Tab-separated table of C-alpha atoms in Angstrom:
chain	number	residue	atom	x	y	z
F	1	MET	CA	171.388	181.752	152.799
F	2	CYS	CA	169.350	184.864	152.012
F	3	MET	CA	166.215	182.809	151.333
F	4	ASN	CA	166.686	181.113	154.668
F	5	LYS	CA	166.401	184.447	156.474
F	6	LEU	CA	163.498	185.670	154.328
F	7	ARG	CA	161.166	183.110	155.867
F	8	TYR	CA	161.224	185.152	159.104
F	9	LEU	CA	159.864	188.179	157.257
F	10	VAL	CA	156.237	187.026	156.987
F	11	PRO	CA	155.527	186.242	160.671
F	12	ASN	CA	157.479	189.279	161.882
F	13	ALA	CA	155.632	191.531	159.419
F	14	CYS	CA	152.290	190.231	160.716
F	15	THR	CA	153.421	190.891	164.282
F	16	SER	CA	154.639	194.378	163.379
F	17	PHE	CA	151.333	195.229	161.704
F	18	SER	CA	149.497	193.976	164.783
F	19	LEU	CA	151.615	196.280	166.932
F	20	LEU	CA	150.931	199.207	164.602
F	21	LEU	CA	147.194	198.498	164.699
F	22	GLY	CA	147.329	198.577	168.495
F	23	LEU	CA	149.075	201.935	168.456
F	24	ALA	CA	146.664	203.276	165.827
F	25	SER	CA	143.760	202.088	167.963
F	26	VAL	CA	145.069	204.171	170.864
F	27	LEU	CA	145.263	207.216	168.592
F	28	GLN	CA	141.737	206.620	167.287
F	29	SER	CA	140.474	206.364	170.865
F	30	ILE	CA	142.070	209.708	171.657
F	31	ASP	CA	140.374	211.247	168.594
F	32	GLY	CA	136.995	209.841	169.652
F	33	HIS	CA	136.646	207.265	166.861
F	34	TYR	CA	135.747	204.411	169.185
F	35	GLU	CA	134.224	202.047	166.652
F	36	LEU	CA	137.298	202.232	164.410
F	37	ALA	CA	139.533	201.737	167.449
F	38	ALA	CA	137.588	198.587	168.359
F	39	TRP	CA	137.865	197.251	164.808
F	40	MET	CA	141.618	197.813	164.865
F	41	ILE	CA	141.864	195.712	168.015
F	42	LEU	CA	139.909	192.922	166.306
F	43	TRP	CA	142.149	193.107	163.226
F	44	GLY	CA	145.085	192.785	165.614
F	45	VAL	CA	143.563	189.540	166.916
F	46	LEU	CA	143.464	188.152	163.385
F	47	LEU	CA	147.054	189.177	162.718
F	48	ASP	CA	148.141	187.630	166.017
F	49	LYS	CA	146.651	184.328	164.917
F	50	LEU	CA	148.199	184.693	161.466
F	51	ASP	CA	151.716	185.377	162.741
F	52	GLY	CA	151.757	182.267	164.907
F	53	THR	CA	150.387	180.120	162.120
F	54	THR	CA	152.877	181.380	159.541
F	55	ALA	CA	155.792	181.020	161.970
F	56	ARG	CA	154.898	177.375	162.557
F	57	LEU	CA	154.271	176.635	158.874
F	58	LEU	CA	157.541	178.240	157.767
F	59	ASN	CA	159.488	176.924	160.777
F	60	ALA	CA	160.470	180.534	161.403
F	61	SER	CA	160.392	180.964	165.159
F	62	SER	CA	163.077	183.072	166.759
F	63	LYS	CA	163.766	184.663	170.115
F	64	ILE	CA	163.339	188.182	168.726
F	65	GLY	CA	160.079	187.118	167.065
F	66	ALA	CA	158.765	185.797	170.365
F	67	GLU	CA	159.710	189.022	172.162
F	68	LEU	CA	158.160	191.149	169.411
F	69	ASP	CA	154.984	189.070	169.609
F	70	SER	CA	154.784	189.543	173.383
F	71	PHE	CA	155.198	193.306	173.035
F	72	ALA	CA	152.600	193.470	170.244
F	73	ASP	CA	150.170	191.452	172.378
F	74	PHE	CA	150.744	193.799	175.329
F	75	VAL	CA	149.947	196.842	173.200
F	76	SER	CA	147.095	195.343	171.152
F	77	PHE	CA	145.357	193.415	173.927
F	78	GLY	CA	146.348	195.377	177.011
F	79	ILE	CA	146.939	199.034	176.331
F	80	ALA	CA	144.599	199.556	173.346
F	81	PRO	CA	141.437	198.037	174.900
F	82	GLY	CA	142.142	199.765	178.199
F	83	PHE	CA	142.569	203.080	176.442
F	84	LEU	CA	139.384	202.510	174.439
F	85	ILE	CA	137.359	201.884	177.594
F	86	TYR	CA	138.949	204.795	179.440
F	87	MET	CA	138.444	207.308	176.626
F	88	SER	CA	134.872	206.244	175.816
F	89	GLN	CA	133.578	207.064	179.308
């Protein structure tokens, strides 16, 4: 039973790291490190692709995973790029 729940760890960890990269990108934009902030957004894109792929391969989709993915996408692809553009002007 424990191994059954462990399969959710990989996609949710990828999603969590994507969310953290989005938040870190906002902080880097505030500090004036725009190139690093942009790279963090791009790394978030890769992790977003990876979390969906691993969830399908491991048959590890869940409602909380879908909600976490939506929130991570909002931060990484909505707030972080907007903040980067706003702060760089």
